[in-house]
mmCIF file of C-alpha atoms in Angstrom:
data_model
loop_
_atom_site.group_PDB
_atom_site.id
_atom_site.type_symbol
_atom_site.label_atom_id
_atom_site.label_comp_id
_atom_site.label_asym_id
_atom_site.label_seq_id
_atom_site.Cartn_x
_atom_site.Cartn_y
_atom_site.Cartn_z
ATOM 1 C CA MET A 3 -0.007 0.022 0.072
ATOM 2 C CA ALA A 4 1.361 3.409 -0.914
ATOM 3 C CA ALA A 5 1.742 6.024 1.834
ATOM 4 C CA ASN A 6 -0.532 9.049 1.805
ATOM 5 C CA ALA A 7 1.060 12.517 2.132
ATOM 6 C CA SER A 8 -0.423 15.835 2.788
ATOM 7 C CA ALA A 9 1.063 19.368 3.044
ATOM 8 C CA ASP A 10 1.924 18.581 6.665
ATOM 9 C CA GLY A 11 3.814 15.432 5.791
ATOM 10 C CA GLY A 12 3.197 11.838 5.445
ATOM 11 C CA ILE A 13 3.415 8.581 7.501
ATOM 12 C CA ILE A 14 5.440 5.827 5.875
ATOM 13 C CA PRO A 15 4.930 2.373 7.491
ATOM 14 C CA VAL A 16 7.726 -0.156 7.494
ATOM 15 C CA SER A 17 5.337 -2.878 6.212
ATOM 16 C CA PRO A 18 3.943 -2.376 2.670
ATOM 17 C CA TYR A 19 0.608 -3.997 4.008
ATOM 18 C CA ALA A 20 0.037 -1.732 7.005
ATOM 19 C CA GLN A 21 -2.915 0.611 6.913
ATOM 20 C CA VAL A 22 -1.975 3.934 8.684
ATOM 21 C CA LEU A 23 -4.354 6.731 9.294
ATOM 22 C CA ALA A 24 -4.007 10.132 10.757
ATOM 23 C CA PRO A 25 -7.635 10.987 11.468
ATOM 24 C CA GLU A 26 -6.944 13.883 13.879
ATOM 25 C CA GLN A 27 -4.327 16.625 14.048
ATOM 26 C CA LYS A 28 -4.006 19.889 16.085
ATOM 27 C CA ALA A 29 -1.421 22.576 15.516
ATOM 28 C CA ALA A 30 -0.301 25.670 17.398
ATOM 29 C CA ILE A 31 2.025 28.169 15.643
ATOM 30 C CA PHE A 32 3.783 30.909 17.338
ATOM 31 C CA TRP A 33 5.797 33.766 15.784
ATOM 32 C CA ASP A 34 8.109 36.183 17.718
ATOM 33 C CA GLY A 35 9.261 38.230 14.765
ATOM 34 C CA THR A 36 12.273 36.033 14.278
ATOM 35 C CA THR A 37 11.404 32.404 15.105
ATOM 36 C CA GLU A 38 8.524 30.262 14.157
ATOM 37 C CA ARG A 39 7.506 27.588 16.675
ATOM 38 C CA MET A 40 5.058 24.972 15.708
ATOM 39 C CA ILE A 41 3.541 22.275 18.139
ATOM 40 C CA LEU A 42 1.813 19.415 16.377
ATOM 41 C CA SER A 43 -0.268 16.742 18.040
ATOM 42 C CA THR A 44 -1.290 14.007 15.549
ATOM 43 C CA LYS A 45 -3.405 10.960 16.251
ATOM 44 C CA ILE A 46 -2.046 8.095 14.253
ATOM 45 C CA THR A 47 -3.777 4.670 14.070
ATOM 46 C CA SER A 48 -2.391 1.547 12.289
ATOM 47 C CA ASN A 49 -3.256 -2.105 11.950
ATOM 48 C CA ASP A 50 0.522 -2.907 12.105
ATOM 49 C CA SER A 51 2.538 -1.056 14.855
ATOM 50 C CA ALA A 52 5.873 -2.538 13.791
ATOM 51 C CA GLY A 53 7.302 0.802 12.920
ATOM 52 C CA MET A 54 6.721 3.797 10.833
ATOM 53 C CA ALA A 55 8.211 7.220 9.932
ATOM 54 C CA TRP A 56 6.524 10.588 9.924
ATOM 55 C CA VAL A 57 8.137 12.823 7.277
ATOM 56 C CA VAL A 58 7.269 16.459 7.517
ATOM 57 C CA PRO A 59 8.567 18.843 4.860
ATOM 58 C CA ILE A 60 9.781 22.218 5.909
ATOM 59 C CA GLN A 61 11.287 25.201 4.229
ATOM 60 C CA SER A 62 14.329 26.316 6.121
ATOM 61 C CA SER A 63 17.898 27.463 5.449
ATOM 62 C CA SER A 64 18.864 25.813 8.720
ATOM 63 C CA GLN A 65 18.224 22.436 10.294
ATOM 64 C CA PRO A 66 15.133 22.600 12.514
ATOM 65 C CA LYS A 67 15.232 21.663 16.124
ATOM 66 C CA VAL A 68 12.623 19.065 16.836
ATOM 67 C CA LYS A 69 11.720 18.114 20.513
ATOM 68 C CA PRO A 70 8.753 16.918 22.507
ATOM 69 C CA ALA A 71 6.435 19.682 23.516
ATOM 70 C CA ASP A 72 3.863 20.150 26.296
ATOM 71 C CA THR A 73 0.711 19.448 24.563
ATOM 72 C CA THR A 74 -1.495 20.950 27.277
ATOM 73 C CA ILE A 75 -1.371 24.093 25.123
ATOM 74 C CA PHE A 76 -4.253 22.692 23.089
ATOM 75 C CA PHE A 77 -6.401 22.221 26.172
ATOM 76 C CA LYS A 78 -5.588 25.787 27.313
ATOM 77 C CA LEU A 79 -6.539 27.210 23.924
ATOM 78 C CA ALA A 80 -9.773 25.146 23.816
ATOM 79 C CA LEU A 81 -10.667 26.688 27.204
ATOM 80 C CA VAL A 82 -10.059 30.113 25.939
ATOM 81 C CA ARG A 83 -12.459 29.486 22.995
ATOM 82 C CA GLY A 84 -15.036 28.045 25.447
ATOM 83 C CA ARG A 85 -14.723 24.425 24.063
ATOM 84 C CA LYS A 86 -14.359 21.326 26.272
ATOM 85 C CA ASP A 87 -14.430 18.622 23.614
ATOM 86 C CA VAL A 88 -10.676 18.643 22.877
#
């Protein structure tokens, strides 16, 4: 099975028979005039959890710094908007 890709990247499973879905994604993007910071939270489901890669295309003249983030930002943003279904 070929991997699907979107503008925000694609998930490539190790097994060619794996079915991988990303049914839900949340993003928060911050800009301070110099640096863009993006926090992504993506729900990924698969019938084969043997392994996969998530490839995210970016346009940058320098190598991005990728690290785990505190995803409670999404709950805080939902509260500001008056939503509780996050």
